[in-house]
Amino acid sequence: MKNLILWGSLLIAIIGVLAYTNSNSSNTPVVKVEETDPIATQETSSEFNQYWYAGDAEITSYELEQARYGEMHSGKAVLIFVTEPFSRDKQVKTDNPGKTDVSVMKLNFTKNFNTGIYPYSMMNSSFVPVKEKNGHALKITSSSQDWCGHTYTQLNDRNGKFEIESHSYFEGEGDESFTLSKTILEDELWTRIRLNPEDLPVGAQEVIPSFFHLRLLHQALKPYSVRIEKKSLADNQTAYILKYPDLNRQLKIVYNNTFPYEITGWEETFTSGWGASAKTLTTKATKIKTIKTDYWTKHNNEDLPLRDELGL
């Protein structure tokens, strides 16, 4: 009799649960959990660690011929690569690294050139995790200043999306905030060359182009179809080539095949200028000098000869 009562109670409870579930099914939101592939990791070699964790940065200067307004303009470009601890949560360099922080390779990419009477000053910063195989940049910031005004764009890798804030003095661009699905970023590929060029993507891809290019040409920040290839060159070098048919643009980055895979120059071909002055021109950068130094301590007048050494 006791067992019969227990089974009866259990049956009543089950019926009650089913009735409650059915009565609330129309009001209960269905949460779809999307599975994501775990991030593949890669270990760094002793050679890598000795070069990139020596307490200094690698600074390379370039002679720049920049296409702008249908003409070529002389200037300088600099690539500054350095490793530093980075907070995934705050998306900034950490002063006191914790267990959840990661080591990133930061690239500060600057361009300075004049157009007639007024100068351009451009800077792009990207932060790519060192030990994530084919990892996306966690953050990219890009700014441009000239006598017309300022523009600024920031991308953050958060919540499985790219979150983007963009600001410009142009009416058609103004203040924007939006998200994009994660895909390859052109601005992260420069760093991925330095981490492991063997893992660079090739073939047909979807890529978000350089923030520099999109700003200068006033084109939408979104993925574009790209065909990517590698081409062997003389002197133990490789050309990494991205062709954007929809933008009528090609980027070629040239790097050494041996560690630390220095970038020796690049070429960017696109339509420059508007209307009758529009021409297909090629921006070119040619390496001047590479030095390694803790530049953040070299801020006194006595350190000015280092700029001369870099040809700046």
Short mmCIF file of N, CA and C in Angstrom, two decimals, residues 11-114:
data_model
loop_
_atom_site.label_atom_id
_atom_site.label_comp_id
_atom_site.label_asym_id
_atom_site.label_seq_id
_atom_site.Cartn_x
_atom_site.Cartn_y
_atom_site.Cartn_z
N LEU A 11 3.32 10.22 -9.87
CA LEU A 11 2.58 10.42 -11.10
C LEU A 11 1.87 11.76 -11.12
N ILE A 12 1.29 12.14 -9.98
CA ILE A 12 0.62 13.44 -9.88
C ILE A 12 1.62 14.58 -10.09
N ALA A 13 2.83 14.43 -9.52
CA ALA A 13 3.86 15.48 -9.65
C ALA A 13 4.28 15.64 -11.10
N ILE A 14 4.46 14.48 -11.80
CA ILE A 14 4.88 14.54 -13.20
C ILE A 14 3.82 15.22 -14.05
N ILE A 15 2.54 14.85 -13.81
CA ILE A 15 1.44 15.47 -14.56
C ILE A 15 1.40 16.97 -14.32
N GLY A 16 1.65 17.37 -13.07
CA GLY A 16 1.64 18.80 -12.74
C GLY A 16 2.73 19.55 -13.46
N VAL A 17 3.94 18.95 -13.50
CA VAL A 17 5.05 19.62 -14.21
C VAL A 17 4.74 19.76 -15.68
N LEU A 18 4.22 18.69 -16.30
CA LEU A 18 3.89 18.75 -17.73
C LEU A 18 2.82 19.78 -18.01
N ALA A 19 1.82 19.86 -17.13
CA ALA A 19 0.75 20.85 -17.33
C ALA A 19 1.28 22.25 -17.23
N TYR A 20 2.19 22.50 -16.28
CA TYR A 20 2.77 23.84 -16.11
C TYR A 20 3.61 24.22 -17.33
N THR A 21 4.39 23.23 -17.81
CA THR A 21 5.26 23.51 -18.96
C THR A 21 4.43 23.85 -20.19
N ASN A 22 3.36 23.07 -20.44
CA ASN A 22 2.52 23.33 -21.61
C ASN A 22 1.81 24.66 -21.52
N SER A 23 1.35 25.00 -20.31
CA SER A 23 0.60 26.25 -20.15
C SER A 23 1.48 27.47 -20.34
N ASN A 24 2.81 27.32 -20.16
CA ASN A 24 3.72 28.47 -20.26
C ASN A 24 4.59 28.42 -21.50
N SER A 25 4.40 27.42 -22.36
CA SER A 25 5.30 27.27 -23.50
C SER A 25 5.25 28.46 -24.44
N SER A 26 4.09 29.09 -24.56
CA SER A 26 3.98 30.22 -25.48
C SER A 26 4.63 31.47 -24.94
N ASN A 27 4.86 31.53 -23.63
CA ASN A 27 5.44 32.71 -23.00
C ASN A 27 6.90 32.53 -22.64
N THR A 28 7.40 31.29 -22.73
CA THR A 28 8.78 31.03 -22.34
C THR A 28 9.69 31.19 -23.53
N PRO A 29 10.65 32.13 -23.48
CA PRO A 29 11.55 32.32 -24.62
C PRO A 29 12.46 31.11 -24.80
N VAL A 30 12.72 30.76 -26.06
CA VAL A 30 13.62 29.67 -26.37
C VAL A 30 15.01 30.25 -26.56
N VAL A 31 15.95 29.85 -25.75
CA VAL A 31 17.31 30.35 -25.83
C VAL A 31 18.13 29.38 -26.66
N LYS A 32 18.61 29.85 -27.78
CA LYS A 32 19.43 29.03 -28.66
C LYS A 32 20.90 29.25 -28.31
N VAL A 33 21.56 28.20 -27.90
CA VAL A 33 22.97 28.29 -27.55
C VAL A 33 23.78 27.90 -28.77
N GLU A 34 24.55 28.85 -29.29
CA GLU A 34 25.38 28.58 -30.46
C GLU A 34 26.73 28.07 -30.02
N GLU A 35 27.13 26.95 -30.57
CA GLU A 35 28.43 26.39 -30.25
C GLU A 35 29.50 27.12 -31.05
N THR A 36 30.61 27.40 -30.43
CA THR A 36 31.72 28.04 -31.12
C THR A 36 32.95 27.15 -31.00
N ASP A 37 33.78 27.18 -32.03
CA ASP A 37 35.00 26.38 -31.99
C ASP A 37 35.94 26.95 -30.94
N PRO A 38 36.59 26.09 -30.17
CA PRO A 38 37.55 26.60 -29.19
C PRO A 38 38.72 27.26 -29.91
N ILE A 39 39.30 28.28 -29.28
CA ILE A 39 40.41 29.00 -29.89
C ILE A 39 41.66 28.13 -29.86
N ALA A 40 42.23 27.88 -31.04
CA ALA A 40 43.46 27.10 -31.10
C ALA A 40 44.62 27.95 -30.59
N THR A 41 45.51 27.32 -29.89
CA THR A 41 46.66 28.04 -29.33
C THR A 41 47.95 27.57 -29.98
N GLN A 42 48.97 28.39 -29.88
CA GLN A 42 50.28 28.04 -30.41
C GLN A 42 51.33 28.47 -29.41
N GLU A 43 52.34 27.64 -29.23
CA GLU A 43 53.42 27.96 -28.32
C GLU A 43 54.47 28.78 -29.06
N THR A 44 55.16 29.63 -28.33
CA THR A 44 56.21 30.45 -28.92
C THR A 44 57.56 29.79 -28.70
N SER A 45 58.45 29.97 -29.64
CA SER A 45 59.77 29.37 -29.56
C SER A 45 60.69 30.20 -28.68
N SER A 46 61.80 29.62 -28.28
CA SER A 46 62.78 30.37 -27.49
C SER A 46 63.33 31.54 -28.31
N GLU A 47 63.48 31.34 -29.63
CA GLU A 47 63.94 32.41 -30.51
C GLU A 47 62.95 33.57 -30.50
N PHE A 48 61.66 33.25 -30.58
CA PHE A 48 60.61 34.26 -30.53
C PHE A 48 60.65 35.01 -29.21
N ASN A 49 60.73 34.28 -28.11
CA ASN A 49 60.71 34.89 -26.79
C ASN A 49 61.91 35.81 -26.56
N GLN A 50 63.07 35.37 -27.03
CA GLN A 50 64.27 36.20 -26.85
C GLN A 50 64.18 37.50 -27.63
N TYR A 51 63.52 37.45 -28.79
CA TYR A 51 63.43 38.65 -29.62
C TYR A 51 62.32 39.58 -29.16
N TRP A 52 61.14 39.01 -28.87
CA TRP A 52 59.96 39.83 -28.62
C TRP A 52 59.70 40.12 -27.15
N TYR A 53 60.37 39.42 -26.25
CA TYR A 53 60.16 39.67 -24.82
C TYR A 53 61.46 40.14 -24.16
N ALA A 54 62.22 40.95 -24.90
CA ALA A 54 63.50 41.46 -24.39
C ALA A 54 63.35 42.82 -23.71
N GLY A 55 62.11 43.31 -23.59
CA GLY A 55 61.89 44.58 -22.91
C GLY A 55 62.04 45.80 -23.80
N ASP A 56 61.96 45.59 -25.13
CA ASP A 56 62.04 46.74 -26.03
C ASP A 56 61.07 46.53 -27.19
N ALA A 57 61.04 47.49 -28.09
CA ALA A 57 60.15 47.44 -29.26
C ALA A 57 61.00 47.41 -30.52
N GLU A 58 60.40 46.92 -31.60
CA GLU A 58 61.05 46.97 -32.90
C GLU A 58 60.43 48.13 -33.68
N ILE A 59 61.26 49.04 -34.15
CA ILE A 59 60.81 50.23 -34.87
C ILE A 59 61.43 50.21 -36.26
N THR A 60 60.58 50.30 -37.30
CA THR A 60 61.07 50.32 -38.67
C THR A 60 60.49 51.53 -39.38
N SER A 61 61.36 52.29 -40.01
CA SER A 61 60.95 53.48 -40.75
C SER A 61 60.93 53.19 -42.25
N TYR A 62 60.08 53.93 -42.97
CA TYR A 62 59.92 53.71 -44.41
C TYR A 62 59.78 55.05 -45.12
N GLU A 63 60.39 55.11 -46.31
CA GLU A 63 60.08 56.21 -47.23
C GLU A 63 58.70 55.94 -47.82
N LEU A 64 57.85 56.95 -47.79
CA LEU A 64 56.46 56.78 -48.23
C LEU A 64 56.16 57.66 -49.42
N GLU A 65 55.56 57.06 -50.44
CA GLU A 65 54.97 57.81 -51.55
C GLU A 65 53.48 57.52 -51.51
N GLN A 66 52.68 58.47 -51.02
CA GLN A 66 51.27 58.26 -50.75
C GLN A 66 50.40 58.86 -51.85
N ALA A 67 49.52 58.04 -52.42
CA ALA A 67 48.56 58.54 -53.40
C ALA A 67 47.42 59.25 -52.68
N ARG A 68 47.15 60.48 -53.11
CA ARG A 68 46.05 61.26 -52.52
C ARG A 68 45.66 62.36 -53.50
N TYR A 69 44.37 62.54 -53.74
CA TYR A 69 43.86 63.58 -54.63
C TYR A 69 44.40 63.45 -56.05
N GLY A 70 44.63 62.21 -56.51
CA GLY A 70 45.09 61.99 -57.87
C GLY A 70 46.54 62.35 -58.11
N GLU A 71 47.31 62.52 -57.01
CA GLU A 71 48.73 62.84 -57.12
C GLU A 71 49.51 62.01 -56.10
N MET A 72 50.85 62.00 -56.24
CA MET A 72 51.71 61.33 -55.28
C MET A 72 52.32 62.35 -54.33
N HIS A 73 52.40 61.98 -53.06
CA HIS A 73 52.91 62.89 -52.02
C HIS A 73 53.96 62.16 -51.18
N SER A 74 55.10 62.80 -50.98
CA SER A 74 56.19 62.19 -50.21
C SER A 74 55.91 62.29 -48.72
N GLY A 75 56.36 61.27 -47.98
CA GLY A 75 56.19 61.29 -46.53
C GLY A 75 56.99 60.18 -45.88
N LYS A 76 56.64 59.86 -44.66
CA LYS A 76 57.30 58.80 -43.90
C LYS A 76 56.23 57.91 -43.28
N ALA A 77 56.56 56.64 -43.13
CA ALA A 77 55.71 55.69 -42.40
C ALA A 77 56.59 54.97 -41.38
N VAL A 78 55.97 54.54 -40.30
CA VAL A 78 56.70 53.82 -39.26
C VAL A 78 55.83 52.67 -38.76
N LEU A 79 56.42 51.49 -38.61
CA LEU A 79 55.78 50.35 -37.97
C LEU A 79 56.49 50.09 -36.65
N ILE A 80 55.75 50.13 -35.55
CA ILE A 80 56.29 49.86 -34.22
C ILE A 80 55.62 48.63 -33.66
N PHE A 81 56.36 47.52 -33.55
CA PHE A 81 55.84 46.28 -32.99
C PHE A 81 56.40 46.08 -31.58
N VAL A 82 55.52 45.71 -30.65
CA VAL A 82 55.96 45.46 -29.28
C VAL A 82 54.94 44.54 -28.61
N THR A 83 55.41 43.67 -27.73
CA THR A 83 54.49 42.82 -26.97
C THR A 83 54.16 43.49 -25.64
N GLU A 84 52.93 43.26 -25.16
CA GLU A 84 52.52 43.81 -23.87
C GLU A 84 51.33 43.03 -23.34
N PRO A 85 51.10 43.07 -22.01
CA PRO A 85 49.92 42.40 -21.44
C PRO A 85 48.67 43.21 -21.73
N PHE A 86 47.56 42.49 -21.96
CA PHE A 86 46.33 43.14 -22.41
C PHE A 86 45.13 42.52 -21.71
N SER A 87 44.20 43.36 -21.27
CA SER A 87 43.00 42.89 -20.59
C SER A 87 41.90 42.61 -21.61
N ARG A 88 41.39 41.37 -21.61
CA ARG A 88 40.27 41.05 -22.49
C ARG A 88 39.01 41.80 -22.08
N ASP A 89 38.83 41.99 -20.77
CA ASP A 89 37.61 42.63 -20.28
C ASP A 89 37.62 44.13 -20.53
N LYS A 90 38.69 44.80 -20.10
CA LYS A 90 38.77 46.25 -20.22
C LYS A 90 39.27 46.69 -21.59
N GLN A 91 39.91 45.77 -22.33
CA GLN A 91 40.44 46.05 -23.66
C GLN A 91 41.47 47.19 -23.64
N VAL A 92 42.36 47.12 -22.66
CA VAL A 92 43.45 48.08 -22.53
C VAL A 92 44.68 47.34 -22.04
N LYS A 93 45.84 47.98 -22.15
CA LYS A 93 47.06 47.44 -21.57
C LYS A 93 46.90 47.39 -20.05
N THR A 94 47.33 46.29 -19.45
CA THR A 94 47.18 46.12 -18.01
C THR A 94 48.46 46.52 -17.28
N ASP A 95 48.28 47.22 -16.16
CA ASP A 95 49.42 47.60 -15.34
C ASP A 95 49.87 46.45 -14.45
N ASN A 96 48.89 45.64 -13.98
CA ASN A 96 49.18 44.49 -13.13
C ASN A 96 48.51 43.27 -13.73
N PRO A 97 49.20 42.58 -14.66
CA PRO A 97 48.58 41.47 -15.38
C PRO A 97 48.06 40.37 -14.45
N GLY A 98 46.87 39.87 -14.77
CA GLY A 98 46.26 38.78 -14.02
C GLY A 98 46.13 37.54 -14.87
N LYS A 99 45.51 36.50 -14.32
CA LYS A 99 45.41 35.22 -15.01
C LYS A 99 44.54 35.29 -16.26
N THR A 100 43.58 36.20 -16.28
CA THR A 100 42.68 36.28 -17.43
C THR A 100 43.21 37.20 -18.54
N ASP A 101 44.32 37.87 -18.28
CA ASP A 101 44.89 38.76 -19.29
C ASP A 101 45.72 37.95 -20.27
N VAL A 102 45.96 38.53 -21.44
CA VAL A 102 46.71 37.84 -22.48
C VAL A 102 47.87 38.70 -22.96
N SER A 103 48.85 38.04 -23.55
CA SER A 103 49.95 38.76 -24.18
C SER A 103 49.57 39.06 -25.62
N VAL A 104 49.67 40.32 -26.01
CA VAL A 104 49.37 40.71 -27.39
C VAL A 104 50.60 41.29 -28.05
N MET A 105 50.62 41.23 -29.37
CA MET A 105 51.59 42.00 -30.12
C MET A 105 50.86 43.24 -30.63
N LYS A 106 51.32 44.38 -30.16
CA LYS A 106 50.74 45.66 -30.58
C LYS A 106 51.50 46.20 -31.77
N LEU A 107 50.76 46.67 -32.76
CA LEU A 107 51.36 47.39 -33.87
C LEU A 107 50.82 48.80 -33.89
N ASN A 108 51.70 49.77 -33.76
CA ASN A 108 51.38 51.16 -34.00
C ASN A 108 51.93 51.52 -35.39
N PHE A 109 51.04 51.84 -36.30
CA PHE A 109 51.35 52.09 -37.70
C PHE A 109 51.05 53.56 -37.96
N THR A 110 52.08 54.34 -38.30
CA THR A 110 51.88 55.77 -38.53
C THR A 110 52.26 56.15 -39.96
N LYS A 111 51.53 57.15 -40.47
CA LYS A 111 51.84 57.76 -41.76
C LYS A 111 51.79 59.28 -41.60
N ASN A 112 52.77 59.95 -42.19
CA ASN A 112 52.79 61.42 -42.19
C ASN A 112 53.18 61.88 -43.58
N PHE A 113 52.36 62.73 -44.18
CA PHE A 113 52.64 63.25 -45.51
C PHE A 113 51.89 64.56 -45.68
N ASN A 114 52.35 65.36 -46.60
CA ASN A 114 51.72 66.66 -46.88
C ASN A 114 50.95 66.60 -48.20
#
